[in-house]
PDB file as gemmi writes it, atoms N, CA and C in Angstrom:
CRYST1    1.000    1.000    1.000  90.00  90.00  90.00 P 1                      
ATOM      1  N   UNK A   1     -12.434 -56.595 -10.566  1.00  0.00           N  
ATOM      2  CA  UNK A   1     -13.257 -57.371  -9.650  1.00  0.00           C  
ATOM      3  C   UNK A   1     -13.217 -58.838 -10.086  1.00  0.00           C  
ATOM      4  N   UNK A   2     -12.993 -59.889  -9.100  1.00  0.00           N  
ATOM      5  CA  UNK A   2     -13.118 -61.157  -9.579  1.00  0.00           C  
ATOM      6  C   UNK A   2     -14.472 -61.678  -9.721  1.00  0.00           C  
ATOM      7  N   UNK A   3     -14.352 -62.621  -9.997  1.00  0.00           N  
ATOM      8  CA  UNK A   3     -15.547 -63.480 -10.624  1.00  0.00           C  
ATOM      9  C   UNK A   3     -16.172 -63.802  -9.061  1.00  0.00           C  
ATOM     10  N   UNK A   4     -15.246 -64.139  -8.329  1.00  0.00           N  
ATOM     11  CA  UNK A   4     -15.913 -64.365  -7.163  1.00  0.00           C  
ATOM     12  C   UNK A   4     -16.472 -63.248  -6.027  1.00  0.00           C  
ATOM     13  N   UNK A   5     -15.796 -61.994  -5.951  1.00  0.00           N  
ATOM     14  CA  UNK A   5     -16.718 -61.073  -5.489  1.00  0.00           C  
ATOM     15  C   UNK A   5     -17.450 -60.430  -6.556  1.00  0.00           C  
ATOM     16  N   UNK A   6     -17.643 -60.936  -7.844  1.00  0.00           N  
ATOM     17  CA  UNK A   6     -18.887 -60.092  -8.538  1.00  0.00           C  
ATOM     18  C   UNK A   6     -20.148 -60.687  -7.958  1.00  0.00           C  
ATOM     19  N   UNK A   7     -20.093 -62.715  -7.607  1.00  0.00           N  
ATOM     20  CA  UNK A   7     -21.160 -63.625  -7.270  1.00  0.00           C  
ATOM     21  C   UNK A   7     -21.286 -63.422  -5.722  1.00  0.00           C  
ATOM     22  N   UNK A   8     -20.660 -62.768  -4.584  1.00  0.00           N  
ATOM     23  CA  UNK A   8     -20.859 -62.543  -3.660  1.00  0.00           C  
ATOM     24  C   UNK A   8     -21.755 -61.541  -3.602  1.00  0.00           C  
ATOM     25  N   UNK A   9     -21.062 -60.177  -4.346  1.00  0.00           N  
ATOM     26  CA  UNK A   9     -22.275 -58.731  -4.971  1.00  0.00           C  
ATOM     27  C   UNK A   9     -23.572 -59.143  -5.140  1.00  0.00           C  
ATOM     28  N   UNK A  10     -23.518 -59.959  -6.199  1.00  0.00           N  
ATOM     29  CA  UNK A  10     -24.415 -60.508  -6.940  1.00  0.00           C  
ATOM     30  C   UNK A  10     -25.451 -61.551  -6.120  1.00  0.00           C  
ATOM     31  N   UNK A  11     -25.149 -62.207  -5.090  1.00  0.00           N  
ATOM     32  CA  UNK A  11     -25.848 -62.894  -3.654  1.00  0.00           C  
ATOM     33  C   UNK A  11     -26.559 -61.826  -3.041  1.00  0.00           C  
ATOM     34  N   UNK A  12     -25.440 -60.922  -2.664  1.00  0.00           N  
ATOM     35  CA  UNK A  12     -26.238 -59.773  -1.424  1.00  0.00           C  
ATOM     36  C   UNK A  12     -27.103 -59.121  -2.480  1.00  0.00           C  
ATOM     37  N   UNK A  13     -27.831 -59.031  -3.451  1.00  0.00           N  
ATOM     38  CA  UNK A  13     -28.404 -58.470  -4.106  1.00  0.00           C  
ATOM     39  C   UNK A  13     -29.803 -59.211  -4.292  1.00  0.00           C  
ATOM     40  N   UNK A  14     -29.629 -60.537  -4.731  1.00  0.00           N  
ATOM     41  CA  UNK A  14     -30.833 -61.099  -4.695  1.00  0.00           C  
ATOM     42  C   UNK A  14     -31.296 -61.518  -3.275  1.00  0.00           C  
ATOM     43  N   UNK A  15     -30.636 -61.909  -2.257  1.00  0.00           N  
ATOM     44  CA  UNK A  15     -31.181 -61.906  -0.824  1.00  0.00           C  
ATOM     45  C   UNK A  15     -31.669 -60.889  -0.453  1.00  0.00           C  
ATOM     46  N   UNK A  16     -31.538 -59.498  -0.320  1.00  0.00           N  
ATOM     47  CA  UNK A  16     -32.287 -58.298  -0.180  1.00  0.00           C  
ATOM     48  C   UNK A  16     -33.300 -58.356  -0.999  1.00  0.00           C  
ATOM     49  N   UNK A  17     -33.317 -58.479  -2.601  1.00  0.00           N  
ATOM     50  CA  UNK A  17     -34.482 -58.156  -2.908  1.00  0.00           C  
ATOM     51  C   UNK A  17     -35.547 -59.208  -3.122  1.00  0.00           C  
ATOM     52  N   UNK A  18     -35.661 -60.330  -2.837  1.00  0.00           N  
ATOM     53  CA  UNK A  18     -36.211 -61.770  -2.471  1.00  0.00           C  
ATOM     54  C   UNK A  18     -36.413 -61.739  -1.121  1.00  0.00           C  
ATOM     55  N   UNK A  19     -35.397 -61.218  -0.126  1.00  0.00           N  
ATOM     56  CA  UNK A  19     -36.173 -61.659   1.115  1.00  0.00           C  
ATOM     57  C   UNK A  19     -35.691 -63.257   1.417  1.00  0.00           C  
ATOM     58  N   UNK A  20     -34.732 -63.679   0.968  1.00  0.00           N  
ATOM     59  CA  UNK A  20     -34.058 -64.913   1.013  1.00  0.00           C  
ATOM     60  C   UNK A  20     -33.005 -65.037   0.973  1.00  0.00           C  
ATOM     61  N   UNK A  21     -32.601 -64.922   2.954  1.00  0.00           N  
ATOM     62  CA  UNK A  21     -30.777 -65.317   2.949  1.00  0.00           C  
ATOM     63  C   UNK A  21     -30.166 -66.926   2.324  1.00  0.00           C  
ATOM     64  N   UNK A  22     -31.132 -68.131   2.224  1.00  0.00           N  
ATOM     65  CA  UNK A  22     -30.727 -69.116   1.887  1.00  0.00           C  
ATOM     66  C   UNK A  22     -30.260 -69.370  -0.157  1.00  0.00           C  
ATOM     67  N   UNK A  23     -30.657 -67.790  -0.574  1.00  0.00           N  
ATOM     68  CA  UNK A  23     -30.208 -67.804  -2.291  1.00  0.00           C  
ATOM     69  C   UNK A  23     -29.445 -67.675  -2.223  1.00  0.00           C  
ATOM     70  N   UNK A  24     -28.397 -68.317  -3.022  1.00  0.00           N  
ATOM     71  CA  UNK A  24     -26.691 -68.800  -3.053  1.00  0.00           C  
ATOM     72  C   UNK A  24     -26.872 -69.107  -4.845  1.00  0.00           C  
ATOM     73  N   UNK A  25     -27.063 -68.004  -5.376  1.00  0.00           N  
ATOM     74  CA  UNK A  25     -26.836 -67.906  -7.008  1.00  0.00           C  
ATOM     75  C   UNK A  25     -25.376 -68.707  -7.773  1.00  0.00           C  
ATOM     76  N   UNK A  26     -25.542 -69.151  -8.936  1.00  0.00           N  
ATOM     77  CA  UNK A  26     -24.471 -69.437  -9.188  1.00  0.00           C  
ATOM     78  C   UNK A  26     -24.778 -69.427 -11.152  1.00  0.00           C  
ATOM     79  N   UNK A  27     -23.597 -70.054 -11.490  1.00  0.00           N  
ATOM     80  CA  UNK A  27     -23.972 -69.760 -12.808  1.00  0.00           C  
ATOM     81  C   UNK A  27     -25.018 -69.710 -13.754  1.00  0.00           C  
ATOM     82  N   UNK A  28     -25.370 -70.990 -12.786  1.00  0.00           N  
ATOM     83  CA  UNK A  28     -26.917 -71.465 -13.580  1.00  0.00           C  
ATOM     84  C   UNK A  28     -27.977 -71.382 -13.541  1.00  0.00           C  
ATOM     85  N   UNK A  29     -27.608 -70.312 -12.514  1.00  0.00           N  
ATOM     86  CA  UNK A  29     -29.412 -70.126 -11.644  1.00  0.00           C  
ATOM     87  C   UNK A  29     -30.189 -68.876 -12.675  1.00  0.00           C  
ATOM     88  N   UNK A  30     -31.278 -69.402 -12.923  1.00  0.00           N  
ATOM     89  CA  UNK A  30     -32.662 -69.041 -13.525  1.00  0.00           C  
ATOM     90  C   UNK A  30     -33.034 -68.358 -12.655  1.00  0.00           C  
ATOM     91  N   UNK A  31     -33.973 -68.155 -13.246  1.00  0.00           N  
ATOM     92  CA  UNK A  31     -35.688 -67.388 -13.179  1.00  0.00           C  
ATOM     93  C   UNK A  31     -36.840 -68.876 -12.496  1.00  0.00           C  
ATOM     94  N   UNK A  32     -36.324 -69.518 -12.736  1.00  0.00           N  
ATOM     95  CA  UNK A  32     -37.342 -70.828 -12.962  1.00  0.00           C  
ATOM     96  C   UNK A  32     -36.896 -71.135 -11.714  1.00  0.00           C  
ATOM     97  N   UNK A  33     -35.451 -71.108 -11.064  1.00  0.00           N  
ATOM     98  CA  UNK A  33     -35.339 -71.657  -9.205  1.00  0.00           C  
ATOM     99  C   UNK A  33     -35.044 -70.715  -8.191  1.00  0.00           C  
ATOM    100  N   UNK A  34     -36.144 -69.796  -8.958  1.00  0.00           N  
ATOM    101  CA  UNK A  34     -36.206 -68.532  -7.713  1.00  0.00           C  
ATOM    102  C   UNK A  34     -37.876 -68.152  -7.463  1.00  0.00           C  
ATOM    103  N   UNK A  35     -38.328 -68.392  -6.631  1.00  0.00           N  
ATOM    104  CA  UNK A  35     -39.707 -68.765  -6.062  1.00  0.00           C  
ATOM    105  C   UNK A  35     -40.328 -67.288  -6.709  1.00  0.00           C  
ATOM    106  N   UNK A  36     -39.949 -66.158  -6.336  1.00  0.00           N  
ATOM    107  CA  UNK A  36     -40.438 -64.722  -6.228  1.00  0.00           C  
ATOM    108  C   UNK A  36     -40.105 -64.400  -7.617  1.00  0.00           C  
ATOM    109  N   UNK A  37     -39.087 -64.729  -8.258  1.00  0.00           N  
ATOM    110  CA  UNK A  37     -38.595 -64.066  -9.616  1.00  0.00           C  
ATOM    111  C   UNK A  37     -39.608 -63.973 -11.007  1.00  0.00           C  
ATOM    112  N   UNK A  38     -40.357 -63.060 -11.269  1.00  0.00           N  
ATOM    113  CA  UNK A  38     -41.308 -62.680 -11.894  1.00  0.00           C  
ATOM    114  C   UNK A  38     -40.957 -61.782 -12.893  1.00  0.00           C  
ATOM    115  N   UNK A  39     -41.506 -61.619 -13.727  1.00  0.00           N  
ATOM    116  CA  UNK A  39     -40.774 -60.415 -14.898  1.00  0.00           C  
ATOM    117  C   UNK A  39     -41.038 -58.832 -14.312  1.00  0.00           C  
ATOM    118  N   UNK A  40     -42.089 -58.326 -13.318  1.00  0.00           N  
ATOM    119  CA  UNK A  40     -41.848 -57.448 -12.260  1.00  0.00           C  
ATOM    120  C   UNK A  40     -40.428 -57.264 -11.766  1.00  0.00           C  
ATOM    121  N   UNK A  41     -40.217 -58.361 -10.585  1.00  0.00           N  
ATOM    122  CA  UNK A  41     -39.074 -58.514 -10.133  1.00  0.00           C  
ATOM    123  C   UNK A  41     -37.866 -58.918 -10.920  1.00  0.00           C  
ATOM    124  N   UNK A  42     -38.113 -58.657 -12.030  1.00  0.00           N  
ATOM    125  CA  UNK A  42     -36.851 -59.170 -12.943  1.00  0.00           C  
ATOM    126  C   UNK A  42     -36.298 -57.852 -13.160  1.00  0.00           C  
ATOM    127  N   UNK A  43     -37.211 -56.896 -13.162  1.00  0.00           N  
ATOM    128  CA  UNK A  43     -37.068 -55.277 -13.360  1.00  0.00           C  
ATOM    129  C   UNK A  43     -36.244 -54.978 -12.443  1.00  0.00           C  
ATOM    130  N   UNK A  44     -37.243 -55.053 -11.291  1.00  0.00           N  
ATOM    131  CA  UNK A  44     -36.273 -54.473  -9.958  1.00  0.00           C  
ATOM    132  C   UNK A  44     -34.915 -54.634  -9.736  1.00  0.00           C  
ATOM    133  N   UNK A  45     -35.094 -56.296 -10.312  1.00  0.00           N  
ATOM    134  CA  UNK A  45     -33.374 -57.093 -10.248  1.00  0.00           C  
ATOM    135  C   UNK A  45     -32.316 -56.321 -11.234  1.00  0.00           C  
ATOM    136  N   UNK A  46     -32.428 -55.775 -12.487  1.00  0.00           N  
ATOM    137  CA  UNK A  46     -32.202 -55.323 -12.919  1.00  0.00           C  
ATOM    138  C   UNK A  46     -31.407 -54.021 -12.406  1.00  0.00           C  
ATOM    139  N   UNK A  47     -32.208 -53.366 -12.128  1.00  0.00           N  
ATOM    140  CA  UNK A  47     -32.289 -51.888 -11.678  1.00  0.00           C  
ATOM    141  C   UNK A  47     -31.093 -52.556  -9.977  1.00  0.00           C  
ATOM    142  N   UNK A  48     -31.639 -53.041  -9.604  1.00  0.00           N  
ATOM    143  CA  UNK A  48     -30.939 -52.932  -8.101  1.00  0.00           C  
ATOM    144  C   UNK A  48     -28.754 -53.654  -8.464  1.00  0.00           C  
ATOM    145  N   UNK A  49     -28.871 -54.578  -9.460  1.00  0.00           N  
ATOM    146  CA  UNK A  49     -27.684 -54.999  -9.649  1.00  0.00           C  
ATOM    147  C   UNK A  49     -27.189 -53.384 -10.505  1.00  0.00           C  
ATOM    148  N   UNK A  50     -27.571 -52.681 -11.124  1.00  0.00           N  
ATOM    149  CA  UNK A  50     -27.013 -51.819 -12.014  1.00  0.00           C  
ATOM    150  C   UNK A  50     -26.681 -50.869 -11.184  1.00  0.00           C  
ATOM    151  N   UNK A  51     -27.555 -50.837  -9.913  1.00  0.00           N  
ATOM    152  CA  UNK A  51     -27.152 -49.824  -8.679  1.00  0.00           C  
ATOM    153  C   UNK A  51     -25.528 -50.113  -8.063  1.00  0.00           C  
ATOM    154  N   UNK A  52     -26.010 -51.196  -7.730  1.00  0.00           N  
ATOM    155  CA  UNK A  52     -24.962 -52.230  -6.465  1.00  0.00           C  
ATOM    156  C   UNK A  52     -23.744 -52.212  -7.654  1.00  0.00           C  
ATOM    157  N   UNK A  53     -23.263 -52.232  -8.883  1.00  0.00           N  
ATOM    158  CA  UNK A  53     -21.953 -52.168  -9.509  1.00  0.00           C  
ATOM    159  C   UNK A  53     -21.888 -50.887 -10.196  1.00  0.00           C  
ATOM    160  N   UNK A  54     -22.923 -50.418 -10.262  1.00  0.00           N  
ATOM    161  CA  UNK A  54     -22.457 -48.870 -10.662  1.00  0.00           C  
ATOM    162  C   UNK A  54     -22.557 -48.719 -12.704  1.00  0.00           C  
ATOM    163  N   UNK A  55     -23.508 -50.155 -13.007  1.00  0.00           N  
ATOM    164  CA  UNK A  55     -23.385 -49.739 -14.707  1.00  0.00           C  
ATOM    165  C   UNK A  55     -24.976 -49.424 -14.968  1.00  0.00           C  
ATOM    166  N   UNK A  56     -24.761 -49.531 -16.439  1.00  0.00           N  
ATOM    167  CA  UNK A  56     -26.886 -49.502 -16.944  1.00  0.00           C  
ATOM    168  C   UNK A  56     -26.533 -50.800 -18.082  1.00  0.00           C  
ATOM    169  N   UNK A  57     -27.229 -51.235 -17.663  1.00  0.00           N  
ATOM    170  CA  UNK A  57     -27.546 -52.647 -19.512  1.00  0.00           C  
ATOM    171  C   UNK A  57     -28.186 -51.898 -20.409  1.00  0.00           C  
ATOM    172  N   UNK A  58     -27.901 -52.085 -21.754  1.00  0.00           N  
ATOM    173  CA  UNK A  58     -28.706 -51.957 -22.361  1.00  0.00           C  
ATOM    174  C   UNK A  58     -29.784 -52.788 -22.183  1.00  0.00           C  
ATOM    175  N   UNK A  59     -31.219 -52.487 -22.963  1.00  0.00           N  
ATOM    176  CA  UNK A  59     -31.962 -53.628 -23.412  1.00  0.00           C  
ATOM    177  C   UNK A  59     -31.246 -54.785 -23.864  1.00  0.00           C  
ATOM    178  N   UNK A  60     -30.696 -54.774 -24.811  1.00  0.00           N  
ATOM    179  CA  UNK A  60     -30.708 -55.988 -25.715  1.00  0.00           C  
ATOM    180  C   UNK A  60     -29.610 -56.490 -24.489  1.00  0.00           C  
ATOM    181  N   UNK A  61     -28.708 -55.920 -24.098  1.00  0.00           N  
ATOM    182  CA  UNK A  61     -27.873 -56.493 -23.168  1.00  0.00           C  
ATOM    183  C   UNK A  61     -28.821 -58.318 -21.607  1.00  0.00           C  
ATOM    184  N   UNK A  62     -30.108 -56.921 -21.526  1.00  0.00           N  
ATOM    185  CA  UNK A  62     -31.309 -57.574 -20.337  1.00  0.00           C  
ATOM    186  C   UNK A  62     -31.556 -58.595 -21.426  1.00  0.00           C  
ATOM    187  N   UNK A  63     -31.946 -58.412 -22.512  1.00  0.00           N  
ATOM    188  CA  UNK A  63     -32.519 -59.593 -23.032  1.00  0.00           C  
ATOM    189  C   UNK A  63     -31.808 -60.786 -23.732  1.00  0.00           C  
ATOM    190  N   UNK A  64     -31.076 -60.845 -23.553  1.00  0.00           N  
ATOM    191  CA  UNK A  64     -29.432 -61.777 -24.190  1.00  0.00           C  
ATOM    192  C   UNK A  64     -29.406 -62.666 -22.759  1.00  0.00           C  
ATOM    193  N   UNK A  65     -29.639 -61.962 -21.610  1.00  0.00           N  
ATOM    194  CA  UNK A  65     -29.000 -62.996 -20.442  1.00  0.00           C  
ATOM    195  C   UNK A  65     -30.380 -64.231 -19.953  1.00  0.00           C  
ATOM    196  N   UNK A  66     -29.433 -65.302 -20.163  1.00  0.00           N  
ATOM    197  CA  UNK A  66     -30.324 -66.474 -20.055  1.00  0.00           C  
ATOM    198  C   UNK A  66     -30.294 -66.939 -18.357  1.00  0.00           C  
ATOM    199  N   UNK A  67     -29.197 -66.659 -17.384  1.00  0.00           N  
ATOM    200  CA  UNK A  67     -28.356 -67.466 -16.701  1.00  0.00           C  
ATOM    201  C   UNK A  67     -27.960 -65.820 -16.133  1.00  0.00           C  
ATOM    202  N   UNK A  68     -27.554 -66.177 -14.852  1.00  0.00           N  
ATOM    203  CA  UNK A  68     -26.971 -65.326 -13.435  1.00  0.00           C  
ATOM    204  C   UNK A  68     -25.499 -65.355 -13.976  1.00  0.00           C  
ATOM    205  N   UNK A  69     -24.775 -66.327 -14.286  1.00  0.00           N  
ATOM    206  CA  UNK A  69     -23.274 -66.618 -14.719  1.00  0.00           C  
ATOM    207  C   UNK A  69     -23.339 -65.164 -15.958  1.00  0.00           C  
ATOM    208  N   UNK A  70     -24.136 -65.637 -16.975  1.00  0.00           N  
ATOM    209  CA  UNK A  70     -24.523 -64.502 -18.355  1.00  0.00           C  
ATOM    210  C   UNK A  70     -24.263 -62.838 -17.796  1.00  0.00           C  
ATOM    211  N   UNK A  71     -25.120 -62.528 -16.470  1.00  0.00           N  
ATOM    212  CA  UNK A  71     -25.152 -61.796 -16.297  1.00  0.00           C  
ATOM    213  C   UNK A  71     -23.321 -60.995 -15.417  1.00  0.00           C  
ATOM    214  N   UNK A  72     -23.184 -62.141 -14.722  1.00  0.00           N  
ATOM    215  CA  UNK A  72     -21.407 -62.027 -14.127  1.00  0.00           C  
ATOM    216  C   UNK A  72     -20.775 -62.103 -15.116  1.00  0.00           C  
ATOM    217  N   UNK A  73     -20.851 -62.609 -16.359  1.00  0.00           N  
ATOM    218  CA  UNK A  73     -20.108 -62.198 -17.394  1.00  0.00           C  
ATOM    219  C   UNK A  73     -19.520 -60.667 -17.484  1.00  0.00           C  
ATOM    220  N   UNK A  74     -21.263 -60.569 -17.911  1.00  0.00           N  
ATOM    221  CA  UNK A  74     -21.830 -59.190 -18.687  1.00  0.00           C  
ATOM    222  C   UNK A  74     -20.429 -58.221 -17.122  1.00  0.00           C  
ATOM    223  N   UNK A  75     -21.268 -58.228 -16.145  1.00  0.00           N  
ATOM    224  CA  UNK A  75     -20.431 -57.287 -15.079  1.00  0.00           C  
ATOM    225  C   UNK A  75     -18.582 -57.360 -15.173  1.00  0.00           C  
ATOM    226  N   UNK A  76     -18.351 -58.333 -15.249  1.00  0.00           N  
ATOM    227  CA  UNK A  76     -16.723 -58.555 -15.227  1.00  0.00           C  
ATOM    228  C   UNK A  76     -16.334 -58.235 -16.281  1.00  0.00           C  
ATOM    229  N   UNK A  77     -16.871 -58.276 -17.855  1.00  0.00           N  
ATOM    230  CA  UNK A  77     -16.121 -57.317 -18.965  1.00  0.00           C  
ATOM    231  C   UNK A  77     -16.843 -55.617 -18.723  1.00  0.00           C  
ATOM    232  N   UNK A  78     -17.340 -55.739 -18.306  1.00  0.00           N  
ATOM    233  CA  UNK A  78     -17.400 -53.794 -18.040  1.00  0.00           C  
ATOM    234  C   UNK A  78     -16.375 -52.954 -16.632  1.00  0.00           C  
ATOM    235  N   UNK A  79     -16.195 -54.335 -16.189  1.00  0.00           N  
ATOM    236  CA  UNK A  79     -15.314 -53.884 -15.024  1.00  0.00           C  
ATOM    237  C   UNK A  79     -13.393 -53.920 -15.443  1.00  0.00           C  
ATOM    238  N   UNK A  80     -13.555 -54.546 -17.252  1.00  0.00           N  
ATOM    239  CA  UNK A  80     -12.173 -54.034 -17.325  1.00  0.00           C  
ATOM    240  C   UNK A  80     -11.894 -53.181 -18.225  1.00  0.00           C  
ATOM    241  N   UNK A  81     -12.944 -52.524 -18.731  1.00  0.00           N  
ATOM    242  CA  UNK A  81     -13.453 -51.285 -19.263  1.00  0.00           C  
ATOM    243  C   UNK A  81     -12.699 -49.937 -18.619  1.00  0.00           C  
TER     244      UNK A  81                                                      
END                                                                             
């Protein structure tokens, strides 16, 4: 999977679960420029990206990612697994 349909995946994922077609994620996007993103919804986010590509994070994996890019990392080395 490229980098660029992991961040497309990775779009249709937070627009469904935000409720916001105008989120257009990118490397750098936080917690801090997402209106709804709460440590609740950080769960869900969690859980719903691990759905939508088919892996599980570890913990320490969830708690290492600073950054949306961190997390497309994380997805694109398990996808050459």
């Amino acid at each position: 999977m490229t980098r660029e349909q992991i961040f497309e995946a990775l779009n249709e994922v937070f627009r469904d679960l935000f409720d916001d077609e105008a989120i257009n994620v990118t490397d750098t996007t936080t917690a801090a420029e997402i209106e709804d993103w709460d440590s609740l919804e950080h769960i869900n986010l969690i859980v719903a990206v691990e759905k939508k590509f088919g892996m599980k994070f570890s913990m320490g994996e969830v708690n290492k990612m600073k950054n949306v890019g961190e997390m497309a990392d994380l997805i694109q080395q398990r996808g050459k697994q």
